[in-house]
């Protein structure tokens, strides 16, 4: 594929999952030759397994203890991963570049105070004037900073404060689709020449009762023992296992990256998100359209990083389309090793894909019963994310060399 100065390239990867902190831990996972051991917390939220936060020294990216204290975990994870990406791209100490850098964040609504929620429910069982009860508790029980902590764009604000990224800023909400829209927006701003470099990503804290309640409310969360992603069809309950994760990327125009001698992990050739009804074959038709740019890839050196939730029907429908549209390419359901990270899911898949392409990894099957080995190293990758309720996205990456 010919190179153009407005190509959108990935020059920095910041990634945190249960499998480790930073790109080195995840390159090791992708090149190990065998599937990693699952890292799952099974007791704390029993019967719901989750992929937990790894050991992190927050001070490596958030130097001030005061900054650490005023953030909730999902914000710490995001600020930390953003710092890793800036470091990796060589922007961390470049005040001028950070001052003109776009920042686009996918975020949820912050953490709830579970103790207050429980108190309100318990008291509500004893009283009939529940509207009055609710107002009483909201004015007397919530800590003063809680409402601010609920604001999704506070993650972007904290990244600005800690890392001095002070160009334009946008925050997307809306579960998996938020992550898709965030990267799609950054891609098109750079492609059109409106921007030259951007920090884009998201963060998700899975180890929260309120987060587990969301998928379980629609019967989507797996219960009981962990199982590989595509093998959850016969599991009790749904197929989702949430995972604490943060993933940020530095995207640049080729012209901007080459002018400063940056290392290029991969080129993003195309990216698109869509949404709509999934009934009557609509999901399949939409996926087939989104996958069209990937049809030209060499199958034996292409890895498909599927952000499948693992929910039984959705996972099966997606895998059928992938295997039919891109026969010969190796499908890898990365949620099986990292957990599903909602808003951060799409950028997490892009991080895995960029690292695989850059290292020419022969990515091992993550679910040996349903994924075939690769016969050659990765030179191109496809990233998919299918929202657990709505929204689909597909990106195509290729090696720069």
GROMACS .gro file of C-alpha atoms in nm:
model
  401
    1UNK     CA    1   0.000   0.000   0.000
    2UNK     CA    2   0.140   0.340  -0.098
    3UNK     CA    3   0.223   0.588   0.176
    4UNK     CA    4   0.067   0.933   0.203
    5UNK     CA    5   0.157   1.224   0.428
    6UNK     CA    6  -0.193   1.232   0.578
    7UNK     CA    7  -0.189   0.862   0.668
    8UNK     CA    8  -0.298   0.811   1.028
    9UNK     CA    9  -0.031   0.620   1.220
   10UNK     CA   10  -0.002   0.490   1.576
   11UNK     CA   11   0.314   0.614   1.750
   12UNK     CA   12   0.236   0.554   2.118
   13UNK     CA   13   0.068   0.272   2.310
   14UNK     CA   14  -0.038   0.292   2.674
   15UNK     CA   15  -0.206  -0.023   2.799
   16UNK     CA   16  -0.306  -0.168   3.137
   17UNK     CA   17  -0.497  -0.495   3.179
   18UNK     CA   18  -0.505  -0.781   3.426
   19UNK     CA   19  -0.218  -0.927   3.223
   20UNK     CA   20   0.019  -0.647   3.320
   21UNK     CA   21   0.122  -0.283   3.292
   22UNK     CA   22   0.263  -0.136   2.973
   23UNK     CA   23   0.339  -0.257   2.623
   24UNK     CA   24   0.620  -0.499   2.712
   25UNK     CA   25   0.391  -0.723   2.918
   26UNK     CA   26   0.142  -0.736   2.633
   27UNK     CA   27   0.396  -0.794   2.357
   28UNK     CA   28   0.514  -1.091   2.566
   29UNK     CA   29   0.155  -1.216   2.577
   30UNK     CA   30   0.118  -1.184   2.199
   31UNK     CA   31   0.447  -1.358   2.120
   32UNK     CA   32   0.450  -1.629   2.387
   33UNK     CA   33   0.343  -1.909   2.155
   34UNK     CA   34   0.069  -2.021   2.393
   35UNK     CA   35  -0.239  -1.869   2.550
   36UNK     CA   36  -0.177  -1.686   2.878
   37UNK     CA   37  -0.315  -1.818   3.202
   38UNK     CA   38  -0.643  -1.646   3.287
   39UNK     CA   39  -0.614  -1.390   3.566
   40UNK     CA   40  -0.957  -1.383   3.724
   41UNK     CA   41  -1.102  -1.272   4.058
   42UNK     CA   42  -1.368  -1.530   4.145
   43UNK     CA   43  -1.449  -1.471   4.513
   44UNK     CA   44  -1.497  -1.097   4.566
   45UNK     CA   45  -1.808  -1.066   4.350
   46UNK     CA   46  -1.917  -1.429   4.350
   47UNK     CA   47  -2.087  -1.572   4.143
   48UNK     CA   48  -1.955  -1.315   3.893
   49UNK     CA   49  -1.588  -1.351   3.786
   50UNK     CA   50  -1.397  -1.037   3.683
   51UNK     CA   51  -1.049  -0.971   3.542
   52UNK     CA   52  -0.888  -0.750   3.810
   53UNK     CA   53  -0.653  -0.453   3.818
   54UNK     CA   54  -0.285  -0.556   3.816
   55UNK     CA   55  -0.034  -0.429   4.070
   56UNK     CA   56   0.036  -0.064   3.983
   57UNK     CA   57   0.269   0.199   4.126
   58UNK     CA   58   0.052   0.502   4.050
   59UNK     CA   59   0.338   0.740   4.123
   60UNK     CA   60   0.511   0.632   3.799
   61UNK     CA   61   0.261   0.840   3.603
   62UNK     CA   62   0.075   1.042   3.870
   63UNK     CA   63   0.350   1.195   4.078
   64UNK     CA   64   0.142   1.397   4.326
   65UNK     CA   65  -0.030   1.203   4.603
   66UNK     CA   66  -0.299   1.469   4.614
   67UNK     CA   67  -0.383   1.407   4.249
   68UNK     CA   68  -0.401   1.033   4.314
   69UNK     CA   69  -0.632   1.076   4.615
   70UNK     CA   70  -0.889   1.293   4.442
   71UNK     CA   71  -0.936   1.044   4.156
   72UNK     CA   72  -1.142   0.730   4.159
   73UNK     CA   73  -0.982   0.412   4.025
   74UNK     CA   74  -1.126   0.440   3.675
   75UNK     CA   75  -0.973   0.788   3.648
   76UNK     CA   76  -0.637   0.676   3.788
   77UNK     CA   77  -0.628   0.393   3.533
   78UNK     CA   78  -0.704   0.632   3.248
   79UNK     CA   79  -0.454   0.898   3.356
   80UNK     CA   80  -0.190   0.627   3.407
   81UNK     CA   81  -0.249   0.468   3.064
   82UNK     CA   82  -0.249   0.810   2.897
   83UNK     CA   83   0.089   0.881   3.059
   84UNK     CA   84   0.226   0.552   2.929
   85UNK     CA   85   0.117   0.644   2.574
   86UNK     CA   86   0.273   0.989   2.596
   87UNK     CA   87   0.597   0.840   2.729
   88UNK     CA   88   0.601   0.575   2.459
   89UNK     CA   89   0.555   0.832   2.181
   90UNK     CA   90   0.823   1.063   2.323
   91UNK     CA   91   0.578   1.346   2.396
   92UNK     CA   92   0.582   1.341   2.776
   93UNK     CA   93   0.838   1.620   2.822
   94UNK     CA   94   0.744   1.809   2.505
   95UNK     CA   95   0.532   2.095   2.640
   96UNK     CA   96   0.476   2.251   2.299
   97UNK     CA   97   0.349   1.926   2.143
   98UNK     CA   98   0.126   1.848   2.444
   99UNK     CA   99  -0.012   2.201   2.431
  100UNK     CA  100  -0.138   2.151   2.075
  101UNK     CA  101  -0.243   1.786   2.110
  102UNK     CA  102  -0.606   1.685   2.062
  103UNK     CA  103  -0.744   1.470   2.344
  104UNK     CA  104  -1.044   1.246   2.285
  105UNK     CA  105  -1.166   1.030   2.571
  106UNK     CA  106  -1.427   0.754   2.601
  107UNK     CA  107  -1.559   0.738   2.956
  108UNK     CA  108  -1.846   0.619   3.171
  109UNK     CA  109  -2.023   0.813   3.439
  110UNK     CA  110  -1.789   0.762   3.732
  111UNK     CA  111  -1.825   0.549   4.043
  112UNK     CA  112  -2.128   0.529   4.267
  113UNK     CA  113  -2.124   0.531   4.647
  114UNK     CA  114  -2.243   0.175   4.706
  115UNK     CA  115  -2.290   0.231   5.081
  116UNK     CA  116  -2.528   0.521   5.019
  117UNK     CA  117  -2.718   0.325   4.754
  118UNK     CA  118  -2.758   0.038   5.001
  119UNK     CA  119  -2.868   0.272   5.280
  120UNK     CA  120  -3.138   0.428   5.059
  121UNK     CA  121  -3.272   0.088   4.952
  122UNK     CA  122  -3.277  -0.043   5.311
  123UNK     CA  123  -3.451   0.269   5.444
  124UNK     CA  124  -3.694   0.265   5.152
  125UNK     CA  125  -3.822  -0.075   5.265
  126UNK     CA  126  -3.933   0.081   5.592
  127UNK     CA  127  -4.096   0.404   5.466
  128UNK     CA  128  -4.364   0.505   5.220
  129UNK     CA  129  -4.247   0.867   5.167
  130UNK     CA  130  -3.960   0.756   4.944
  131UNK     CA  131  -3.931   1.081   4.748
  132UNK     CA  132  -3.869   1.266   5.075
  133UNK     CA  133  -3.629   0.991   5.187
  134UNK     CA  134  -3.430   1.020   4.865
  135UNK     CA  135  -3.390   1.396   4.899
  136UNK     CA  136  -3.285   1.360   5.263
  137UNK     CA  137  -3.016   1.106   5.188
  138UNK     CA  138  -2.883   1.283   4.881
  139UNK     CA  139  -2.831   1.602   5.082
  140UNK     CA  140  -2.686   1.440   5.393
  141UNK     CA  141  -2.501   1.126   5.287
  142UNK     CA  142  -2.311   1.209   4.969
  143UNK     CA  143  -1.955   1.336   5.012
  144UNK     CA  144  -1.912   1.685   4.862
  145UNK     CA  145  -1.692   1.571   4.572
  146UNK     CA  146  -1.908   1.281   4.459
  147UNK     CA  147  -2.111   1.468   4.199
  148UNK     CA  148  -1.800   1.607   4.036
  149UNK     CA  149  -1.651   1.258   4.039
  150UNK     CA  150  -1.950   1.141   3.836
  151UNK     CA  151  -1.861   1.369   3.545
  152UNK     CA  152  -1.718   1.169   3.257
  153UNK     CA  153  -1.515   1.461   3.126
  154UNK     CA  154  -1.327   1.482   3.457
  155UNK     CA  155  -1.102   1.204   3.320
  156UNK     CA  156  -0.997   1.435   3.037
  157UNK     CA  157  -0.955   1.716   3.290
  158UNK     CA  158  -0.726   1.507   3.508
  159UNK     CA  159  -0.515   1.406   3.206
  160UNK     CA  160  -0.480   1.775   3.123
  161UNK     CA  161  -0.376   1.859   3.478
  162UNK     CA  162  -0.131   1.574   3.528
  163UNK     CA  163   0.019   1.544   3.179
  164UNK     CA  164  -0.034   1.901   3.049
  165UNK     CA  165  -0.224   1.791   2.739
  166UNK     CA  166  -0.408   2.116   2.674
  167UNK     CA  167  -0.516   2.122   2.310
  168UNK     CA  168  -0.878   2.059   2.212
  169UNK     CA  169  -1.068   1.811   2.428
  170UNK     CA  170  -1.370   1.588   2.365
  171UNK     CA  171  -1.536   1.322   2.578
  172UNK     CA  172  -1.772   1.054   2.449
  173UNK     CA  173  -2.018   0.857   2.661
  174UNK     CA  174  -2.226   0.561   2.549
  175UNK     CA  175  -2.061   0.230   2.639
  176UNK     CA  176  -1.864   0.048   2.365
  177UNK     CA  177  -1.983   0.291   2.097
  178UNK     CA  178  -1.813   0.576   2.284
  179UNK     CA  179  -1.472   0.417   2.230
  180UNK     CA  180  -1.547   0.359   1.862
  181UNK     CA  181  -1.657   0.720   1.812
  182UNK     CA  182  -1.354   0.855   1.998
  183UNK     CA  183  -1.103   0.682   1.770
  184UNK     CA  184  -1.309   0.747   1.458
  185UNK     CA  185  -1.317   1.119   1.538
  186UNK     CA  186  -0.941   1.135   1.596
  187UNK     CA  187  -0.877   0.942   1.275
  188UNK     CA  188  -1.086   1.173   1.057
  189UNK     CA  189  -0.950   1.492   1.215
  190UNK     CA  190  -0.596   1.383   1.130
  191UNK     CA  191  -0.689   1.242   0.789
  192UNK     CA  192  -0.853   1.572   0.690
  193UNK     CA  193  -0.564   1.785   0.814
  194UNK     CA  194  -0.762   1.944   1.100
  195UNK     CA  195  -0.521   1.786   1.349
  196UNK     CA  196  -0.167   1.653   1.339
  197UNK     CA  197  -0.151   1.451   1.661
  198UNK     CA  198  -0.400   1.323   1.917
  199UNK     CA  199  -0.425   1.129   2.241
  200UNK     CA  200  -0.726   0.897   2.233
  201UNK     CA  201  -0.847   0.623   2.465
  202UNK     CA  202  -1.055   0.518   2.759
  203UNK     CA  203  -1.056   0.341   3.093
  204UNK     CA  204  -1.286   0.104   3.277
  205UNK     CA  205  -1.291  -0.028   3.634
  206UNK     CA  206  -1.466  -0.366   3.643
  207UNK     CA  207  -1.431  -0.436   4.015
  208UNK     CA  208  -1.744  -0.245   4.112
  209UNK     CA  209  -2.082  -0.383   4.209
  210UNK     CA  210  -2.261  -0.112   4.014
  211UNK     CA  211  -2.074  -0.207   3.696
  212UNK     CA  212  -2.149  -0.578   3.738
  213UNK     CA  213  -2.516  -0.489   3.788
  214UNK     CA  214  -2.539  -0.327   3.444
  215UNK     CA  215  -2.481  -0.640   3.230
  216UNK     CA  216  -2.645  -0.867   3.485
  217UNK     CA  217  -2.962  -0.658   3.459
  218UNK     CA  218  -3.002  -0.794   3.104
  219UNK     CA  219  -2.875  -1.143   3.193
  220UNK     CA  220  -2.547  -1.084   3.009
  221UNK     CA  221  -2.284  -1.153   3.279
  222UNK     CA  222  -2.130  -1.499   3.303
  223UNK     CA  223  -2.181  -1.670   3.639
  224UNK     CA  224  -1.959  -1.933   3.792
  225UNK     CA  225  -1.630  -2.048   3.643
  226UNK     CA  226  -1.426  -1.861   3.384
  227UNK     CA  227  -1.429  -2.013   3.036
  228UNK     CA  228  -1.249  -1.914   2.711
  229UNK     CA  229  -1.442  -1.655   2.512
  230UNK     CA  230  -1.596  -1.862   2.233
  231UNK     CA  231  -1.654  -2.157   2.467
  232UNK     CA  232  -1.907  -1.979   2.686
  233UNK     CA  233  -2.209  -2.097   2.492
  234UNK     CA  234  -2.297  -2.360   2.749
  235UNK     CA  235  -2.201  -2.151   3.054
  236UNK     CA  236  -2.449  -2.050   3.318
  237UNK     CA  237  -2.592  -1.703   3.262
  238UNK     CA  238  -2.461  -1.477   2.988
  239UNK     CA  239  -2.111  -1.469   2.846
  240UNK     CA  240  -1.963  -1.136   2.956
  241UNK     CA  241  -1.673  -1.118   3.200
  242UNK     CA  242  -1.578  -0.759   3.269
  243UNK     CA  243  -1.214  -0.654   3.290
  244UNK     CA  244  -1.043  -0.356   3.449
  245UNK     CA  245  -0.839  -0.190   3.175
  246UNK     CA  246  -0.702   0.134   3.041
  247UNK     CA  247  -0.586   0.192   2.686
  248UNK     CA  248  -0.465   0.514   2.524
  249UNK     CA  249  -0.301   0.564   2.185
  250UNK     CA  250  -0.108   0.845   2.021
  251UNK     CA  251  -0.230   0.895   1.665
  252UNK     CA  252  -0.039   1.121   1.426
  253UNK     CA  253  -0.029   1.210   1.060
  254UNK     CA  254   0.257   1.038   0.885
  255UNK     CA  255   0.404   1.379   0.804
  256UNK     CA  256   0.406   1.483   1.172
  257UNK     CA  257   0.545   1.148   1.290
  258UNK     CA  258   0.822   1.127   1.031
  259UNK     CA  259   0.927   1.488   1.086
  260UNK     CA  260   1.015   1.409   1.445
  261UNK     CA  261   1.155   1.062   1.376
  262UNK     CA  262   0.885   0.879   1.570
  263UNK     CA  263   0.855   0.501   1.579
  264UNK     CA  264   0.543   0.397   1.388
  265UNK     CA  265   0.368   0.083   1.516
  266UNK     CA  266   0.109   0.057   1.241
  267UNK     CA  267  -0.099   0.256   0.995
  268UNK     CA  268  -0.475   0.277   1.045
  269UNK     CA  269  -0.607   0.221   0.694
  270UNK     CA  270  -0.976   0.255   0.775
  271UNK     CA  271  -1.213   0.285   1.064
  272UNK     CA  272  -1.589   0.309   1.087
  273UNK     CA  273  -1.862   0.275   1.346
  274UNK     CA  274  -2.233   0.217   1.296
  275UNK     CA  275  -2.541   0.117   1.489
  276UNK     CA  276  -2.897   0.006   1.432
  277UNK     CA  277  -3.137  -0.282   1.473
  278UNK     CA  278  -2.975  -0.625   1.488
  279UNK     CA  279  -3.287  -0.815   1.393
  280UNK     CA  280  -3.355  -0.995   1.063
  281UNK     CA  281  -2.990  -1.019   0.963
  282UNK     CA  282  -2.920  -0.647   1.004
  283UNK     CA  283  -2.617  -0.710   1.227
  284UNK     CA  284  -2.465  -0.945   0.971
  285UNK     CA  285  -2.529  -0.704   0.683
  286UNK     CA  286  -2.376  -0.415   0.877
  287UNK     CA  287  -2.067  -0.617   0.973
  288UNK     CA  288  -2.018  -0.732   0.615
  289UNK     CA  289  -2.018  -0.369   0.499
  290UNK     CA  290  -1.779  -0.257   0.775
  291UNK     CA  291  -1.540  -0.541   0.689
  292UNK     CA  292  -1.514  -0.456   0.318
  293UNK     CA  293  -1.180  -0.265   0.353
  294UNK     CA  294  -1.025  -0.578   0.508
  295UNK     CA  295  -1.099  -0.797   0.207
  296UNK     CA  296  -0.769  -0.700   0.038
  297UNK     CA  297  -0.552  -0.824   0.328
  298UNK     CA  298  -0.339  -1.138   0.297
  299UNK     CA  299  -0.527  -1.388   0.518
  300UNK     CA  300  -0.227  -1.590   0.638
  301UNK     CA  301  -0.065  -1.281   0.794
  302UNK     CA  302  -0.383  -1.114   0.921
  303UNK     CA  303  -0.500  -1.132   1.282
  304UNK     CA  304  -0.855  -1.036   1.373
  305UNK     CA  305  -0.876  -0.893   1.724
  306UNK     CA  306  -1.240  -0.941   1.810
  307UNK     CA  307  -1.375  -0.735   2.098
  308UNK     CA  308  -1.666  -0.977   2.131
  309UNK     CA  309  -1.849  -0.960   2.462
  310UNK     CA  310  -1.876  -1.338   2.473
  311UNK     CA  311  -2.257  -1.311   2.498
  312UNK     CA  312  -2.378  -1.631   2.338
  313UNK     CA  313  -2.590  -1.514   2.045
  314UNK     CA  314  -2.380  -1.207   1.957
  315UNK     CA  315  -2.051  -1.397   1.975
  316UNK     CA  316  -2.174  -1.677   1.752
  317UNK     CA  317  -2.320  -1.438   1.494
  318UNK     CA  318  -2.003  -1.228   1.483
  319UNK     CA  319  -1.770  -1.527   1.445
  320UNK     CA  320  -1.974  -1.669   1.157
  321UNK     CA  321  -1.946  -1.337   0.971
  322UNK     CA  322  -1.573  -1.302   1.039
  323UNK     CA  323  -1.494  -1.652   0.919
  324UNK     CA  324  -1.711  -1.613   0.611
  325UNK     CA  325  -1.591  -1.265   0.512
  326UNK     CA  326  -1.222  -1.312   0.598
  327UNK     CA  327  -1.154  -1.685   0.554
  328UNK     CA  328  -0.802  -1.785   0.647
  329UNK     CA  329  -0.744  -1.496   0.887
  330UNK     CA  330  -0.682  -1.586   1.251
  331UNK     CA  331  -0.959  -1.473   1.488
  332UNK     CA  332  -0.851  -1.381   1.842
  333UNK     CA  333  -1.116  -1.298   2.103
  334UNK     CA  334  -0.902  -1.076   2.325
  335UNK     CA  335  -1.173  -1.028   2.587
  336UNK     CA  336  -1.098  -1.384   2.692
  337UNK     CA  337  -0.761  -1.275   2.833
  338UNK     CA  338  -0.825  -0.911   2.927
  339UNK     CA  339  -1.194  -0.907   3.013
  340UNK     CA  340  -1.449  -0.683   2.847
  341UNK     CA  341  -1.370  -0.315   2.908
  342UNK     CA  342  -1.686  -0.140   2.778
  343UNK     CA  343  -1.577   0.219   2.687
  344UNK     CA  344  -1.210   0.118   2.661
  345UNK     CA  345  -1.278  -0.197   2.455
  346UNK     CA  346  -1.214  -0.059   2.107
  347UNK     CA  347  -0.889   0.122   2.191
  348UNK     CA  348  -0.780  -0.189   2.381
  349UNK     CA  349  -0.826  -0.395   2.065
  350UNK     CA  350  -0.633  -0.136   1.865
  351UNK     CA  351  -0.348  -0.149   2.118
  352UNK     CA  352  -0.328  -0.528   2.091
  353UNK     CA  353  -0.340  -0.504   1.712
  354UNK     CA  354  -0.071  -0.233   1.688
  355UNK     CA  355   0.164  -0.430   1.912
  356UNK     CA  356   0.103  -0.751   1.714
  357UNK     CA  357   0.168  -0.582   1.379
  358UNK     CA  358   0.479  -0.403   1.507
  359UNK     CA  359   0.630  -0.721   1.654
  360UNK     CA  360   0.508  -0.941   1.366
  361UNK     CA  361   0.366  -1.170   1.632
  362UNK     CA  362   0.232  -1.516   1.561
  363UNK     CA  363  -0.047  -1.453   1.809
  364UNK     CA  364  -0.135  -1.775   1.994
  365UNK     CA  365  -0.495  -1.894   2.008
  366UNK     CA  366  -0.669  -1.755   2.315
  367UNK     CA  367  -0.938  -2.025   2.289
  368UNK     CA  368  -0.774  -2.336   2.147
  369UNK     CA  369  -1.104  -2.511   2.081
  370UNK     CA  370  -1.231  -2.236   1.853
  371UNK     CA  371  -0.926  -2.044   1.723
  372UNK     CA  372  -0.667  -2.179   1.480
  373UNK     CA  373  -0.289  -2.117   1.506
  374UNK     CA  374  -0.121  -1.860   1.282
  375UNK     CA  375   0.123  -1.997   1.024
  376UNK     CA  376   0.309  -1.664   0.987
  377UNK     CA  377   0.365  -1.339   1.174
  378UNK     CA  378   0.110  -1.057   1.177
  379UNK     CA  379   0.150  -0.788   0.910
  380UNK     CA  380  -0.208  -0.661   0.919
  381UNK     CA  381  -0.489  -0.664   1.170
  382UNK     CA  382  -0.862  -0.612   1.191
  383UNK     CA  383  -1.021  -0.486   1.514
  384UNK     CA  384  -1.390  -0.535   1.584
  385UNK     CA  385  -1.609  -0.430   1.872
  386UNK     CA  386  -1.973  -0.533   1.901
  387UNK     CA  387  -2.148  -0.344   2.179
  388UNK     CA  388  -2.328  -0.558   2.434
  389UNK     CA  389  -2.650  -0.372   2.352
  390UNK     CA  390  -2.580  -0.151   2.051
  391UNK     CA  391  -2.307  -0.016   1.827
  392UNK     CA  392  -2.047  -0.185   1.606
  393UNK     CA  393  -1.704  -0.073   1.493
  394UNK     CA  394  -1.427  -0.206   1.268
  395UNK     CA  395  -1.072  -0.080   1.210
  396UNK     CA  396  -0.807  -0.210   0.969
  397UNK     CA  397  -0.435  -0.174   1.051
  398UNK     CA  398  -0.131  -0.253   0.840
  399UNK     CA  399   0.241  -0.267   0.897
  400UNK     CA  400   0.429   0.051   0.815
  401UNK     CA  401   0.740  -0.112   0.671
   0.00000   0.00000   0.00000
